[in-house]
C-alpha positions as a Markdown table, in Angstrom:
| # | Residue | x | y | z |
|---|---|---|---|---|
| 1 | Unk | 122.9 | 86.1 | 101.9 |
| 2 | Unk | 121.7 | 84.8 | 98.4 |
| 3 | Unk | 123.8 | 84.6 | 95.1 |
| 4 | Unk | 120.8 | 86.6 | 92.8 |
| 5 | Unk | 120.2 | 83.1 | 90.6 |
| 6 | Unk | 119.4 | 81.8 | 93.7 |
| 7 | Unk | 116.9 | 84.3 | 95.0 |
| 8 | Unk | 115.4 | 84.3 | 91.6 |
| 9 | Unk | 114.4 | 80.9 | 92.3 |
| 10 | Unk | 113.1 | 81.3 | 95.7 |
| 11 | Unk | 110.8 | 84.7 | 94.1 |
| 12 | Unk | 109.0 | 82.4 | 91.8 |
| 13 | Unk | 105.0 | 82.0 | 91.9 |
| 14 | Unk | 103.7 | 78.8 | 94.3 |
| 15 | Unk | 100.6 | 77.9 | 94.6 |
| 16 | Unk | 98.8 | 76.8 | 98.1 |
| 17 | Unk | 99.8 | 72.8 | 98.7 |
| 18 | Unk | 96.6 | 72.4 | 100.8 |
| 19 | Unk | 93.2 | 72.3 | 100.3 |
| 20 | Unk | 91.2 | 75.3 | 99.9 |
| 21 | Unk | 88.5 | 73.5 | 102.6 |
| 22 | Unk | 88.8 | 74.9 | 106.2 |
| 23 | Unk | 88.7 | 71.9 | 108.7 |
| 24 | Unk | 86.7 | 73.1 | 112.1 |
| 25 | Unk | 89.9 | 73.7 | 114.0 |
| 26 | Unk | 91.8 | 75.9 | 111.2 |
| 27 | Unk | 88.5 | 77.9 | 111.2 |
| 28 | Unk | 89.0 | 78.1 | 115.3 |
| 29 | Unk | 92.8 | 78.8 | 114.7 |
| 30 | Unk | 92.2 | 81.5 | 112.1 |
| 31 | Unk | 89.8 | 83.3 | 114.0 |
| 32 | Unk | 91.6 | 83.0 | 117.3 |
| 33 | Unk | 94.7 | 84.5 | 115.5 |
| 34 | Unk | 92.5 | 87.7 | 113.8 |
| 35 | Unk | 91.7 | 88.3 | 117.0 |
| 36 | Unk | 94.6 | 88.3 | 119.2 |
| 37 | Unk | 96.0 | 90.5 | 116.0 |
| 38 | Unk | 93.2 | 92.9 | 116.3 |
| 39 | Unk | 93.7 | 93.3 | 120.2 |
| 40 | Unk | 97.7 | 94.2 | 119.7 |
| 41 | Unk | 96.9 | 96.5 | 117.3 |
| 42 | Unk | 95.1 | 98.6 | 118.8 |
| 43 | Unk | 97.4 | 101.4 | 119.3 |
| 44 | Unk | 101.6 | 101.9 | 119.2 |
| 45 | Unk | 101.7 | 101.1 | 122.9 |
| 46 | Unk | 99.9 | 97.8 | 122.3 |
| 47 | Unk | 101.8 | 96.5 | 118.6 |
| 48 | Unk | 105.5 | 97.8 | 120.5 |
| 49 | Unk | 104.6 | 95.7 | 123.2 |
| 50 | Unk | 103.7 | 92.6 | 121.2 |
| 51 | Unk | 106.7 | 92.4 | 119.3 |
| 52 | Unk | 109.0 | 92.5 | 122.1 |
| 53 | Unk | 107.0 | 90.0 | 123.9 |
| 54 | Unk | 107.4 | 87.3 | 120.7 |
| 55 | Unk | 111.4 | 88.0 | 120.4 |
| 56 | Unk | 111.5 | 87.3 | 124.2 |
| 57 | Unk | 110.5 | 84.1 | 123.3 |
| 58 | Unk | 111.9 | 83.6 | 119.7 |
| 59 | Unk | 114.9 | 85.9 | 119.8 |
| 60 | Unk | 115.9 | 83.6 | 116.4 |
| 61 | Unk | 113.5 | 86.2 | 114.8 |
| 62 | Unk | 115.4 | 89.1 | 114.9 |
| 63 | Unk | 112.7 | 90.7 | 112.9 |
| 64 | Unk | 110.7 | 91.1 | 115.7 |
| 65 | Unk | 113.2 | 92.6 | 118.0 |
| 66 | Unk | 113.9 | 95.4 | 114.6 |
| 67 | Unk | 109.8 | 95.9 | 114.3 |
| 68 | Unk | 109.4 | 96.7 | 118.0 |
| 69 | Unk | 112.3 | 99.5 | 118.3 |
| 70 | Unk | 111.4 | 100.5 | 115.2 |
| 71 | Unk | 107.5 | 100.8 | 116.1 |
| 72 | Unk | 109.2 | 102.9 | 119.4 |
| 73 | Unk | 110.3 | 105.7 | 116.9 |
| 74 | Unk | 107.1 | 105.5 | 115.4 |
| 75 | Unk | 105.2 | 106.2 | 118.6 |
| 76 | Unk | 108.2 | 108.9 | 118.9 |
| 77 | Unk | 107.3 | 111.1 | 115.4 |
| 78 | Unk | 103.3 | 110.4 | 116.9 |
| 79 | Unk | 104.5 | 112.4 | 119.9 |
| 80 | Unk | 106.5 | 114.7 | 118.6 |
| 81 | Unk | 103.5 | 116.4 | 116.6 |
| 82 | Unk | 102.3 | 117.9 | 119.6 |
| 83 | Unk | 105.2 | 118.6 | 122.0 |
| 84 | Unk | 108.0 | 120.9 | 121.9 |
| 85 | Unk | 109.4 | 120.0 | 118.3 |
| 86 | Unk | 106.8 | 120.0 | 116.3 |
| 87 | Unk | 102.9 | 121.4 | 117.9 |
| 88 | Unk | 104.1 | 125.1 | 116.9 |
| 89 | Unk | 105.7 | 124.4 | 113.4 |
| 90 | Unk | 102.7 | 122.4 | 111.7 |
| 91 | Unk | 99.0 | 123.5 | 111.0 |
| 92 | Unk | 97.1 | 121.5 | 113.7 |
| 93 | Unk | 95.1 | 119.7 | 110.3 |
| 94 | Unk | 98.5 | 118.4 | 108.9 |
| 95 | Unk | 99.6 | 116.9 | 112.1 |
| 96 | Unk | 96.3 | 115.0 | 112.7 |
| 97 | Unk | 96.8 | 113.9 | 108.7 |
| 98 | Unk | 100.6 | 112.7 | 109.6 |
| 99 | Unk | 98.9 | 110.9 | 113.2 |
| 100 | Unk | 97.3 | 109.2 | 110.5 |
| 101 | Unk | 99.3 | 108.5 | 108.0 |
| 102 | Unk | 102.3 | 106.6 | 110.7 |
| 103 | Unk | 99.5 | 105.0 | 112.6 |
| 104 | Unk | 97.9 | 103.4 | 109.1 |
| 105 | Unk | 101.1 | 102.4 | 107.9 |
| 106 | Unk | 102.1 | 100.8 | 111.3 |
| 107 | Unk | 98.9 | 99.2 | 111.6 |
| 108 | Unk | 99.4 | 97.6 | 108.4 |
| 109 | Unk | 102.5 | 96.2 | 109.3 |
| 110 | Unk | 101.8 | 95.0 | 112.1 |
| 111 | Unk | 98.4 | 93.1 | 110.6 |
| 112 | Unk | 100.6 | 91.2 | 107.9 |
| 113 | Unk | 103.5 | 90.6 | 110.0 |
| 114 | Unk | 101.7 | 89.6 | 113.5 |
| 115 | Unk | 99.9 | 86.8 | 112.4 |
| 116 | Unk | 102.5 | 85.3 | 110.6 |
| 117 | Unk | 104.5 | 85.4 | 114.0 |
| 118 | Unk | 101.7 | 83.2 | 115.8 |
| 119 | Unk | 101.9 | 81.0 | 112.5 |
| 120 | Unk | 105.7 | 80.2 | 113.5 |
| 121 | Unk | 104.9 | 79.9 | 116.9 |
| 122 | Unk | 102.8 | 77.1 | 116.0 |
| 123 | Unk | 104.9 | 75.7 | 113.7 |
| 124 | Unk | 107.7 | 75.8 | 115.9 |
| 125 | Unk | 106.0 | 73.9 | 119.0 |
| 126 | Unk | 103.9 | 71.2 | 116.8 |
| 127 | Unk | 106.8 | 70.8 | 114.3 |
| 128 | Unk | 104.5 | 70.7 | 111.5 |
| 129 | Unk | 104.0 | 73.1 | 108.7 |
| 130 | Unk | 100.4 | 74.1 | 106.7 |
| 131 | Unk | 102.1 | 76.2 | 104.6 |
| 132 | Unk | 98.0 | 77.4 | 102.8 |
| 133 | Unk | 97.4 | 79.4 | 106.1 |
| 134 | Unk | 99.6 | 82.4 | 104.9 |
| 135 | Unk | 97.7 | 82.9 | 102.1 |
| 136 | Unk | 94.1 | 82.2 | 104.4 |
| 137 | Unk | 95.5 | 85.2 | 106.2 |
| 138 | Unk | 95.9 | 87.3 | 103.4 |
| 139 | Unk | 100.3 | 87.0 | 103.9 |
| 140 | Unk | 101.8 | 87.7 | 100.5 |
| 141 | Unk | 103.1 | 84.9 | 98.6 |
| 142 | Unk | 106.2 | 86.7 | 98.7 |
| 143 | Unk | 106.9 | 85.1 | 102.1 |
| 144 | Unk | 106.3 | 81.3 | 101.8 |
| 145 | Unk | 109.6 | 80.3 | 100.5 |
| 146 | Unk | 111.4 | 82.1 | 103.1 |
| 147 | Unk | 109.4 | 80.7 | 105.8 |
| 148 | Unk | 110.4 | 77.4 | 104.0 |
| 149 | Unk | 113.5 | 78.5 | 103.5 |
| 150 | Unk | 114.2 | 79.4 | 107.6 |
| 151 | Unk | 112.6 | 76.1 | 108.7 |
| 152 | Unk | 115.7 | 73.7 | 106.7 |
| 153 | Unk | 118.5 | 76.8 | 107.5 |
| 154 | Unk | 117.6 | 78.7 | 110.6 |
| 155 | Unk | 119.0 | 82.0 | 108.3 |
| 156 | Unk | 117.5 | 84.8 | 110.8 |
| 157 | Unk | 119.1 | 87.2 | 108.0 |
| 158 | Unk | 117.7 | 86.0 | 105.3 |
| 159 | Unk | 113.8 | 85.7 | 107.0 |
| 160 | Unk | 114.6 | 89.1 | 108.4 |
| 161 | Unk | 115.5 | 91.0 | 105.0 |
| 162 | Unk | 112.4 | 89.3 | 103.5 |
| 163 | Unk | 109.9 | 90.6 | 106.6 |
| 164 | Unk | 111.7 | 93.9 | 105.6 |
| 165 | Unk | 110.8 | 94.0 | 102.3 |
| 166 | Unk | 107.4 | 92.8 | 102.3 |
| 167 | Unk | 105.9 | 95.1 | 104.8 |
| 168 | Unk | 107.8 | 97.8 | 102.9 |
| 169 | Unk | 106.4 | 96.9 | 99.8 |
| 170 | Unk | 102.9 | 96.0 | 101.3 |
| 171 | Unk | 102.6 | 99.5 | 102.2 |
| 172 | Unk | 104.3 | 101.2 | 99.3 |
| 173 | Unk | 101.3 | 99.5 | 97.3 |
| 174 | Unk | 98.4 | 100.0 | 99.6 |
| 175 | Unk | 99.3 | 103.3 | 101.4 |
| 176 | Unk | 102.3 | 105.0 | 100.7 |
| 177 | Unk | 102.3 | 106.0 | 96.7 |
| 178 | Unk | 98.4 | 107.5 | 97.5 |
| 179 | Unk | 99.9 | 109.6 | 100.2 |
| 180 | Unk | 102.7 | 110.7 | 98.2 |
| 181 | Unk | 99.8 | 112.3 | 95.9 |
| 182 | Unk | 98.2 | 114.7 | 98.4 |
| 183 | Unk | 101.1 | 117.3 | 97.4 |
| 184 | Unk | 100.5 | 119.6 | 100.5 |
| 185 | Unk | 101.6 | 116.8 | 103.3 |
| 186 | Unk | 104.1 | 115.0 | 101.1 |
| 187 | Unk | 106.1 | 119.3 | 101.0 |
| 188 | Unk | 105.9 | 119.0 | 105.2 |
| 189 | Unk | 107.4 | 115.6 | 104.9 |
| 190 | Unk | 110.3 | 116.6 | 103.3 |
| 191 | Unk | 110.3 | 120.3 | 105.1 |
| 192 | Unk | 110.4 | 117.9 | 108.5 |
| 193 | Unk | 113.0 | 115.1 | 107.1 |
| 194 | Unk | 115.5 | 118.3 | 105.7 |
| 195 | Unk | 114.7 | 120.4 | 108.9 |
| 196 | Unk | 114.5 | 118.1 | 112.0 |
| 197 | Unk | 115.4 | 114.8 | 110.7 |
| 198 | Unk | 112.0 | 113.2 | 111.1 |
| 199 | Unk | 113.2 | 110.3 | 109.7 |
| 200 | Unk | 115.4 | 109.3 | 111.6 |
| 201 | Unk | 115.4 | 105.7 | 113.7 |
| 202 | Unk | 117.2 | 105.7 | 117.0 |
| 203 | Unk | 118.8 | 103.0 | 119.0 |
| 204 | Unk | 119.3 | 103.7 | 122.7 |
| 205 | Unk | 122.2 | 101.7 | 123.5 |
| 206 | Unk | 124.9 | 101.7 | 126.0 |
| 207 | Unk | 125.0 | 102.7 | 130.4 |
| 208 | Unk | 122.0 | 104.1 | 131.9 |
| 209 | Unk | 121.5 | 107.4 | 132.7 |
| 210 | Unk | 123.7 | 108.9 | 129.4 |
| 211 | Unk | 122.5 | 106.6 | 127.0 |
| 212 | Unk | 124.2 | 107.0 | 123.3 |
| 213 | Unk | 121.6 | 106.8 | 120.5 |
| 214 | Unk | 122.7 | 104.7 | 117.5 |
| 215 | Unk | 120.6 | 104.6 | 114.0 |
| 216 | Unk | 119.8 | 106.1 | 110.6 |
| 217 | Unk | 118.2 | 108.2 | 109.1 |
| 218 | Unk | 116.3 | 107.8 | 106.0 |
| 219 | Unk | 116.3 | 109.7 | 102.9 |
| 220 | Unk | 113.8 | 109.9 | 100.2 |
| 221 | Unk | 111.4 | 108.5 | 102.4 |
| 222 | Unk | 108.9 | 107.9 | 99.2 |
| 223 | Unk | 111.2 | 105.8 | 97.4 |
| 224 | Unk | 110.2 | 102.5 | 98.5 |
| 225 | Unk | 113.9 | 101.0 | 98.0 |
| 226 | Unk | 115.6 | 103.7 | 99.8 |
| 227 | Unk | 113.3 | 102.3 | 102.5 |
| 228 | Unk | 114.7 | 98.9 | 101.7 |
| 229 | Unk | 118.2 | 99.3 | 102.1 |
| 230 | Unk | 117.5 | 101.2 | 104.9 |
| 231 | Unk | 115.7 | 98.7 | 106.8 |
| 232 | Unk | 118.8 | 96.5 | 105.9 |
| 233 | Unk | 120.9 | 99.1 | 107.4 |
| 234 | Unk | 118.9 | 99.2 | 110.6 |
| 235 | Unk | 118.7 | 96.0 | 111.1 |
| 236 | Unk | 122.6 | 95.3 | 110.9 |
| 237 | Unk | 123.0 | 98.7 | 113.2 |
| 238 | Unk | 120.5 | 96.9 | 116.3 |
| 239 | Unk | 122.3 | 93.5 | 116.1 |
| 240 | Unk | 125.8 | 95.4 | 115.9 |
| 241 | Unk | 128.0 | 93.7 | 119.0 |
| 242 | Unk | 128.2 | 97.1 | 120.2 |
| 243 | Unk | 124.7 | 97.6 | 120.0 |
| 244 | Unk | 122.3 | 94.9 | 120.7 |
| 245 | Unk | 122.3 | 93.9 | 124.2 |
| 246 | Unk | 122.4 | 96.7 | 125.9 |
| 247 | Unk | 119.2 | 98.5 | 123.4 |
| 248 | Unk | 117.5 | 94.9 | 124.2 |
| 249 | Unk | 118.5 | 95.9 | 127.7 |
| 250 | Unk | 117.0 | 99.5 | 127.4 |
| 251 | Unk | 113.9 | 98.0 | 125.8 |
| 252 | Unk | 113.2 | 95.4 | 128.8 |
| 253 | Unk | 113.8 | 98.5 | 131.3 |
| 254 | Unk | 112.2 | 101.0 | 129.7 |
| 255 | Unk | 108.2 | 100.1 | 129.1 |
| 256 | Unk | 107.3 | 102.4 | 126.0 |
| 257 | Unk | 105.2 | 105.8 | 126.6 |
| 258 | Unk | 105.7 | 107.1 | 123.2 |
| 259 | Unk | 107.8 | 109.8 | 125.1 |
| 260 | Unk | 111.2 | 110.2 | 124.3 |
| 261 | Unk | 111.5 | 110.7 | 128.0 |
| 262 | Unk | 111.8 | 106.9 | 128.5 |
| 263 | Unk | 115.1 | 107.3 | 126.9 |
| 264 | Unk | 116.8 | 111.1 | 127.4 |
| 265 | Unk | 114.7 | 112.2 | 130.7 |
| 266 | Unk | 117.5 | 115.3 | 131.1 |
| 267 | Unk | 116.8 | 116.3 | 127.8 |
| 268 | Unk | 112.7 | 115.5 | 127.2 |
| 269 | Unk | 110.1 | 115.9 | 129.8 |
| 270 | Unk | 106.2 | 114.3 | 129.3 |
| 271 | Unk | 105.4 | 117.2 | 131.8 |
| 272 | Unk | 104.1 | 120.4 | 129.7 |
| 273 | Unk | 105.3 | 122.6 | 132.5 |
| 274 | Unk | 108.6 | 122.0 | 132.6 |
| 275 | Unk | 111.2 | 125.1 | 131.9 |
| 276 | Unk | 114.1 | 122.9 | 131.5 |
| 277 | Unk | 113.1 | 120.2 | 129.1 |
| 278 | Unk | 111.7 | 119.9 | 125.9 |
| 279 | Unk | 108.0 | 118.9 | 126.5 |
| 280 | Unk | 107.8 | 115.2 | 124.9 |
| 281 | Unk | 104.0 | 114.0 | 125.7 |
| 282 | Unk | 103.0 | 110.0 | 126.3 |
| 283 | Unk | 100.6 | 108.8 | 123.4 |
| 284 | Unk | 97.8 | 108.4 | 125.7 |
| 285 | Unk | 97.9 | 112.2 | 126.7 |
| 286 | Unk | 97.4 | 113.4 | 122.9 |
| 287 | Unk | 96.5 | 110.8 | 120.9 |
| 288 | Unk | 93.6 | 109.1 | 122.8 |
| 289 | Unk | 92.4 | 107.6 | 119.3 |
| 290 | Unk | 93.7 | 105.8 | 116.8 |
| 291 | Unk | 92.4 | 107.2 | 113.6 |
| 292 | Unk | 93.7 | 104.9 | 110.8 |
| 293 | Unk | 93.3 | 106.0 | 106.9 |
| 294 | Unk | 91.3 | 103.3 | 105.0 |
| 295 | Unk | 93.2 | 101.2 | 102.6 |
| 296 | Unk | 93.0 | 98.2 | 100.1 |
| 297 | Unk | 93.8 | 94.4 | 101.0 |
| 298 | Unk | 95.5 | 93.4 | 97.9 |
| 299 | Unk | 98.5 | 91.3 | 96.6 |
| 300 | Unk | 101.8 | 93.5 | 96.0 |
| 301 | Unk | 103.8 | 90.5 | 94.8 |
| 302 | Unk | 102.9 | 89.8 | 91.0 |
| 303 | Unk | 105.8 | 86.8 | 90.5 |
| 304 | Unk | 108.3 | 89.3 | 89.0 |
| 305 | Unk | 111.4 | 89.0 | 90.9 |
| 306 | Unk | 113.2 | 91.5 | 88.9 |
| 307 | Unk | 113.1 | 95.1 | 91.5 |
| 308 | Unk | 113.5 | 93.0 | 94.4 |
| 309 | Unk | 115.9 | 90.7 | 94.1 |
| 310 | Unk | 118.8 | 92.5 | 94.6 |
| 311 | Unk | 117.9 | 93.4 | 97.8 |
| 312 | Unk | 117.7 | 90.0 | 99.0 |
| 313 | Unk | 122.1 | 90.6 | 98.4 |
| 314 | Unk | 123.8 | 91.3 | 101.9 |
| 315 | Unk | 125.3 | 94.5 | 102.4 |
| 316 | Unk | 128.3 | 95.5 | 104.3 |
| 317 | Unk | 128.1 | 96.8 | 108.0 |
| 318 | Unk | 127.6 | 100.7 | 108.3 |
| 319 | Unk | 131.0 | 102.4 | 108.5 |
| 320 | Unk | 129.7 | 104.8 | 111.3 |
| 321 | Unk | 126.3 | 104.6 | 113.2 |
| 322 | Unk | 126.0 | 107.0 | 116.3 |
| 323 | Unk | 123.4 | 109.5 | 116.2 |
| 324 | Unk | 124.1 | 111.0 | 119.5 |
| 325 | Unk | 126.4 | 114.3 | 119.0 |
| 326 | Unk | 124.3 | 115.3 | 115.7 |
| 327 | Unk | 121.2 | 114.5 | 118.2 |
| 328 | Unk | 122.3 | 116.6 | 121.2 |
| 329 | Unk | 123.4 | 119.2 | 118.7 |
| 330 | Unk | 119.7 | 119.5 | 117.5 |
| 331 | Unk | 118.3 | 119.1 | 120.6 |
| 332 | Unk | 120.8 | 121.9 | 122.2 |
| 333 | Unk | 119.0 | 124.1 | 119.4 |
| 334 | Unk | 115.4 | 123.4 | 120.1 |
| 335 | Unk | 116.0 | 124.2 | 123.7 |
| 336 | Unk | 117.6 | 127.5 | 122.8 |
| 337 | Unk | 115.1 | 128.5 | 120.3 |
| 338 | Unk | 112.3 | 127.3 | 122.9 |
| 339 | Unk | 113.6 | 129.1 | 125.9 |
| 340 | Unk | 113.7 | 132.7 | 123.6 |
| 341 | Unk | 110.3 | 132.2 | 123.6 |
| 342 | Unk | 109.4 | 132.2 | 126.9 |
C-alpha cells in the first residue's frame, strides 16, 4: 500500500483548515448526523444493519462491508453467552460483564466510524470537502489524510486499513486496556478464546443450504496489534475472489438475528426446545437491553507515527482461510457433550 517514508508523512499532526465558528447549517448538519448515529446504534441488530445499508450504496468502501460482517460475529459471541455453548460454562455475572464489554466496544466503533460514513456521503454527492467536521465530531486526526488521501486515489485498501486501525486503537485506549485490568474476566477470555475459539470471525460464503465458513481467528485478543494485522487479514479473507460475492450474497439474504441459525440452521436452532440442534437464541430474546460500560471521549492519536506505521504496509493474502471442518468438528462436540446431558 505505502512505502513507510510515505506513511510517515501522511501520520503527521494537521490542524483543522476551517474556522472554528459553526455556520447555521453545519450546526443543522451536525446535529442531524448525532442523531441518525444515535438511532443505528442502538443495538447489534440496528449498527449491522447500517453498515450494510451504506456499502449498498458505496461498495468503494469496503470498510463498511468488513464492519457489518464483522458486527454479525459480534451479535454471534452476544448470543452465544446464553445458548448451548456458553449459558452453562460461565457464572451468569461474567456473561452480563462480557454482553457489556462487546456491546461497548461495538458501540464505540460504530459512533467514530458511522458518522464519518454520512461525512463521505456528503462529500461524495456535493463534491466538496470541509475537512474541520471530523474533528467537530470528535473523528481522530488520525483519519483526515486518508480521507484526503481516498478523495485524489480512490485506494479502498488504504482507507480501509486506516478505518481498521483507528477504531482498533480508539478502543484499545478508551476501553480495552481498563478491561484487560479486571483479572477475573480477562482469565474467561482467554479460557473461551483457548477452549471454544471465541475469537473467531466467520465468513458464510459459498451455495445455500451447506454454506462453508471462511475467517480467522484472533489470538492475543489484548494485544491491540495482533488485532491489527488481524483486521488486515480479515479484510483480505471477505474481498477474497472466492469469498466476497457470495458472503455479500448471504448477507443480502440473510437479515441478521444474532442467531447463528441465519447461517447453519441444521446445526443451530433459536428454538430452546429443540433436541437436535444446538440452541442459538436471537438478541432480542436475551438481550432485550443494551447495557454499555461508560467510557472516555478522548484523542488516541498523539502525532507519533512510530507503532503504527508499519501497519499501514500490505500484507500477503492468507495461505489458507476455511474455518468450516475445524467448525463442524467443534460443533460435532458440543452436540455430543449436550446430548449426554439430556
Amino acid at each position: 500500500m505505502l512505502p513507510v517514508q510515505e506513511a510517515e508523512a501522511m501520520l503527521q499532526p494537521w490542524e483543522d483548515d476551517q474556522p472554528v465558528l459553526f455556520f447555521s447549517d453545519e450546526r443543522e448538519r451536525l446535529q442531524h448526523m448525532k442523531g441518525q448515529t444515535t438511532n443505528g446504534n442502538r443495538d447489534n441488530l440496528t449498527r449491522t444493519s447500517r453498515y450494510l445499508n451504506f456499502y449498498r450504496k458505496h461498495p468503494e468502501i469496503h470498510w463498511a462491508f468488513l464492519a457489518h460482517m464483522v458486527s454479525r460475529n459480534a451479535g454471534y459471541y452476544m448470543t452465544d453467552l446464553r445458548g448451548s455453548l456458553l449459558s452453562n460454562v460461565l457464572p451468569k455475572g461474567v456473561q452480563e460483564d462480557f454482553f457489556s464489554f462487546l456491546e461497548t466496544c461495538n458501540a464505540a466503533i460504530f459512533e467514530d466510524a458511522y458518522p464519518q460514513l454520512m461525512l463521505y456521503e456528503e462529500w461524495k454527492e456535493k463534491g466538496s470537502f470541509h475537512w474541520g467536521l471530523l474533528s467537530k465530531l470528535q473523528v481522530s486526526s488520525f483519519m483526515k489524510p486518508f480521507w484526503q488521501a481516498f478523495f485524489k486515489s480512490g485506494d479502498s485498501n488504504l482507507l480501509t486499513t486506516a478505518l481498521i486501525i483507528n477504531e482498533q486503537m480508539l478502543i484499545e485506549n478508551r476501553i480495552v486496556s481498563q478491561w484487560m485490568e479486571q483479572k477475573e474476566l480477562t482469565r474467561w477470555l482467554f479460557t473461551l478464546q483457548d477452549s471454544l475459539g471465541f475469537t473467531s470471525i466467520l465468513f458464510p460464503y459459498g451455495e445455500e443450504p451447506s454454506l462453508s465458513l471462511a475467517g480467522d481467528t484472533i489470538y492475543g485478543f489484548d494485544d491491540v496489534h495482533a488485532r491489527i494485522v488481524a483486521g488486515k487479514k480479515l479484510y483480505r479473507i471477505l474481498f477474497h475472489p472466492h469469498i466476497h460475492q457470495s458472503s455479500l450474497r448471504y448477507a443480502l439474504i440473510r437479515r441478521h438475528t444474532a442467531s447463528r441459525q441465519d447461517y447453519w440452521p441444521r446445526v443451530y436452532s433459536n428454538d430452546p426446545a429443540s433436541i437436535r440442534t444446538l440452541y442459538s437464541p436471537r438478541l432480542v430474546d436475551v438481550w432485550p437491553d443494551a447495557a454499555r460500560l461508560p467510557y472516555p471521549s478522548r484523542e488516541w492519536y498523539k502525532g507519533d507515527p512510530s507503532e503504527i506505521k508499519e501497519h499501514l504496509l500490505s500484507i500477503p493474502p492468507p495461505g489458507s482461510f476455511t474455518l468450516t471442518k475445524r467448525w463442524k468438528r467443534a460443533v460435532s462436540g458440543l452436540i455430543k457433550s449436550a446430548s449426554k446431558k439430556r
